Amino acid sequence: MPDDLRQEEYELLARIAHRYYVDDSTQEEIAREFGLSRPKVQRLLDRARRAGVVDIHIQAPPGLNLDLEDELRRTFKLTDAIVGPPYPDAQAQREAVARCAARYLERRLADGSVVAVSHGRDTGALPRFFHPDRRIDCTFVSAMGGSPNVDAPTNPNEISRALAERSGGRAVSLYAPAYVERAEIRDELRQQETVAHTLRLAAGADIALVGIGGTDDDCTMVRSGCLSVDEMARLRSQGAVGDVLGNYVDMLGRPVSSPHQERLIALTVEDLRRIRTAVAVVSEVEKPRAVLGVLRSGVVDVLVVDEPNARAVLALAREDGLGEGRRGSGGSGSGAAVPAGEVVDRRV
Amino acid sequence: MPDDLRQEEYELLARIAHRYYVDDSTQEEIAREFGLSRPKVQRLLDRARRAGVVDIHIQAPPGLNLDLEDELRRTFKLTDAIVGPPYPDAQAQREAVARCAARYLERRLADGSVVAVSHGRDTGALPRFFHPDRRIDCTFVSAMGGSPNVDAPTNPNEISRALAERSGGRAVSLYAPAYVERAEIRDELRQQETVAHTLRLAAGADIALVGIGGTDDDCTMVRSGCLSVDEMARLRSQGAVGDVLGNYVDMLGRPVSSPHQERLIALTVEDLRRIRTAVAVVSEVEKPRAVLGVLRSGVVDVLVVDEPNARAVLALAREDGLGEGRRGSGGSGSGAAVPAGEVVDRRV
DNA sequence: CCCATCGATGAGCAATTGATCACCGCAGCT
DNA sequence: AGCTGCGGTGATCAATTGCTCATCGATGGG
């Protein structure tokens, strides 16, 4: 393995590394023992590590994909990435990812935490697996209005209530529809104190829990009525690949506008950016393009995703050679020889 | 592997360990990321290491026996142990061990070092492989007189001279025979300034380089004439198993006296104990019992030995259940239910 | 209920390691 | 010959980690 090392040097590196890592000797002890200076020992240890003389392997539990998570984190400048094990069945896959997300939440929540909760099948699956081992005095607040057209467990108020119940915290519901017919009605509802208070609380949350939607006709935005099938077709023709909280982006993460946004009662994408930890939960198989677009927008901090989607997203990013892509800043959407830009580090 | 860990705990340990060892994150960074305290992260890393979640393996060069060396060091409280690769041929084996010893010396010698050199075939093989990569202003001094009955390369003066030549240092010879016929002659010679000066220098050395002799009739002590065959038979019947500088010990490391000692012109065993680093070089196949006895005497700090002998010595120590044995302090030598004592740590 | 014990915890200090910097030696060039 | 650039080195300071200790909470026993 370390072909570039002379035998003597290799032997010395191995001895010193063994003393340090196996025998738990300090660098000073080793220095004394080998007649070297302490900084010299430090350098030799560095060299031993770089040369592969020291092989550190983490025995992870089955199903834990630490290297894949690393790659996601690095590629998309994420605070964290959690990859759940693959399942052949969509429902089992959703549950596995929800379990991972629940575990993440259990670790991250502290007394006083505020979590803004979005709609979606993936976020909706989470409460069932959420069992904190202590009472957490936190707040779950709806980030979006509700819709009667989708299952109750998909609605933010129900998700918030269930999460609050299991943690011993409290739920703050948004008593408003997810969308209205005219922008004027939306503006009026948003100024109503009950709605405004809840949205303010959500906008000031520590953590946002969101799903990433696709642009197929079965997505939550269409099923809930926020978007018509025609409007969705139009978004697709404009290059939209996915959404978070109803805000669509293209493959490079640039926003794709649509009149439906003026009808939504939800956190805006600007609100979302201001939240310290935006957690996206994804388990559906048709989602890699949507996930890639949303990750490139830079709006997500933590991605909880199934392994097949994780691999597909990374493969997509590698194929188009743009890596994390370019943060949307307006443009023609032509996609012609756009150089790989940098994601704005909004956590500074 | 970590069966006693709950799944969640195992996963957390693996994540944290991966961040620390693979991602090079600091404990503080990990603490912030996982919402824990820094000391808690440190404890989790400790647990991860103890639980085997962290697997650190040193890629040693072929022929390097770091674990065996560890075991020798631990079993016999040695400053160091170096185990050379096995060879089927006695001469090749001696050369391999001498090469190891030469390398050890090269590492350890500094300007101003004084090395006291004993007789023996194993020490005599060393100069041939001794090639320091820089000039070392050191001194090699004979620890024992010489004998015309053995090969010149086995005599301390020749060894010292050869080592000095290769390092650019200087040799101080002992112009006296290894033994005389009467104790009175020995006392007279030891008081002669040329002899006294050399022995004083040798007694004040930083490093002593010695062989370990057996009790067979072909050993250097008999060949050189220091001991007759009868005297050797008597020593054997008294339980002697090996010697260093003509001082015999039994299997437990206790001294076995003999009148020949009053006739020797060499460093005493007390002198040897006062030298900071006494290095014993051993390559002969009949030696495990001798090595075990001498190691148990506590007089040796560093053992350079071939692999078969190393294994045999450790097996012997395990078989008689006494480990490093008991340091000789006088006694009947009955060996009846003597508890495993401790080697006095003379390096304090 | 109270009390004692034990283990976990974070604050804070000590020890160790990482990294910067001035200096030195060496090799190559003029 | 002198000069320059480069890499290695140890002294030293900064950063990180190890470890001690006081405190707290949980548990079990009386």
PDB file of N, CA and C in Angstrom, chain B residues 19 24 49-50 62 84 96 114 117 119 122 136 191 196 199 204 285 319 321 331:
ATOM      1  N   ARG B  19     -18.064  11.395  12.061  1.00  0.00           N
ATOM      2  CA  ARG B  19     -17.766  12.833  11.971  1.00  0.00           C
ATOM      3  C   ARG B  19     -16.371  13.148  12.472  1.00  0.00           C
ATOM      4  N   ASP B  24     -13.109  14.563  10.257  1.00  0.00           N
ATOM      5  CA  ASP B  24     -12.177  15.426  10.990  1.00  0.00           C
ATOM      6  C   ASP B  24     -12.858  16.591  11.719  1.00  0.00           C
ATOM      7  N   ARG B  49     -15.249   3.854  20.856  1.00  0.00           N
ATOM      8  CA  ARG B  49     -13.980   3.124  20.766  1.00  0.00           C
ATOM      9  C   ARG B  49     -14.041   1.831  21.557  1.00  0.00           C
ATOM     10  N   ARG B  50     -14.547   1.892  22.790  1.00  0.00           N
ATOM     11  CA  ARG B  50     -14.650   0.699  23.626  1.00  0.00           C
ATOM     12  C   ARG B  50     -15.586  -0.348  23.052  1.00  0.00           C
ATOM     13  N   PRO B  62       5.193  -6.064   5.985  1.00  0.00           N
ATOM     14  CA  PRO B  62       5.328  -7.500   6.211  1.00  0.00           C
ATOM     15  C   PRO B  62       6.542  -7.775   7.100  1.00  0.00           C
ATOM     16  N   GLY B  84      12.112  -9.749  15.068  1.00  0.00           N
ATOM     17  CA  GLY B  84      12.495  -9.884  13.668  1.00  0.00           C
ATOM     18  C   GLY B  84      11.784 -11.054  13.015  1.00  0.00           C
ATOM     19  N   ALA B  96      19.042 -11.411  10.358  1.00  0.00           N
ATOM     20  CA  ALA B  96      17.780 -10.655  10.407  1.00  0.00           C
ATOM     21  C   ALA B  96      17.635  -9.931  11.748  1.00  0.00           C
ATOM     22  N   VAL B 114      26.956   6.917  24.818  1.00  0.00           N
ATOM     23  CA  VAL B 114      27.986   5.930  25.150  1.00  0.00           C
ATOM     24  C   VAL B 114      27.333   4.560  25.174  1.00  0.00           C
ATOM     25  N   VAL B 117      29.535  -2.488  25.150  1.00  0.00           N
ATOM     26  CA  VAL B 117      29.335  -3.607  24.222  1.00  0.00           C
ATOM     27  C   VAL B 117      29.845  -4.907  24.828  1.00  0.00           C
ATOM     28  N   HIS B 119      30.280  -9.340  24.562  1.00  0.00           N
ATOM     29  CA  HIS B 119      30.653 -10.340  23.540  1.00  0.00           C
ATOM     30  C   HIS B 119      29.432 -11.113  23.070  1.00  0.00           C
ATOM     31  N   ASP B 122      25.513 -12.986  18.548  1.00  0.00           N
ATOM     32  CA  ASP B 122      24.406 -12.124  18.126  1.00  0.00           C
ATOM     33  C   ASP B 122      24.823 -10.649  18.113  1.00  0.00           C
ATOM     34  N   ILE B 136      27.499  10.172  13.783  1.00  0.00           N
ATOM     35  CA  ILE B 136      27.088  10.265  15.193  1.00  0.00           C
ATOM     36  C   ILE B 136      28.345  10.289  16.049  1.00  0.00           C
ATOM     37  N   GLN B 191      42.127  -2.764  39.062  1.00  0.00           N
ATOM     38  CA  GLN B 191      42.581  -1.503  39.659  1.00  0.00           C
ATOM     39  C   GLN B 191      43.557  -0.758  38.771  1.00  0.00           C
ATOM     40  N   ALA B 196      40.536   0.122  34.672  1.00  0.00           N
ATOM     41  CA  ALA B 196      39.536   0.784  35.505  1.00  0.00           C
ATOM     42  C   ALA B 196      38.801   1.874  34.726  1.00  0.00           C
ATOM     43  N   LEU B 199      36.306   0.331  32.258  1.00  0.00           N
ATOM     44  CA  LEU B 199      35.141  -0.232  32.935  1.00  0.00           C
ATOM     45  C   LEU B 199      34.250   0.857  33.535  1.00  0.00           C
ATOM     46  N   GLY B 204      29.156   3.663  33.069  1.00  0.00           N
ATOM     47  CA  GLY B 204      28.393   4.909  32.953  1.00  0.00           C
ATOM     48  C   GLY B 204      27.746   5.082  31.597  1.00  0.00           C
ATOM     49  N   VAL B 285      18.115 -20.709  18.416  1.00  0.00           N
ATOM     50  CA  VAL B 285      16.863 -21.452  18.640  1.00  0.00           C
ATOM     51  C   VAL B 285      16.763 -22.097  20.009  1.00  0.00           C
ATOM     52  N   GLU B 319       2.804 -20.984  30.247  1.00  0.00           N
ATOM     53  CA  GLU B 319       2.706 -22.373  30.722  1.00  0.00           C
ATOM     54  C   GLU B 319       2.956 -22.494  32.210  1.00  0.00           C
ATOM     55  N   GLY B 321       2.647 -20.198  34.306  1.00  0.00           N
ATOM     56  CA  GLY B 321       1.693 -19.358  35.025  1.00  0.00           C
ATOM     57  C   GLY B 321       2.297 -18.256  35.849  1.00  0.00           C
ATOM     58  N   GLY B 331      16.658 -17.122  47.959  1.00  0.00           N
ATOM     59  CA  GLY B 331      15.605 -18.056  48.323  1.00  0.00           C
ATOM     60  C   GLY B 331      16.054 -19.477  48.073  1.00  0.00           C
TER      61      GLY B 331
END
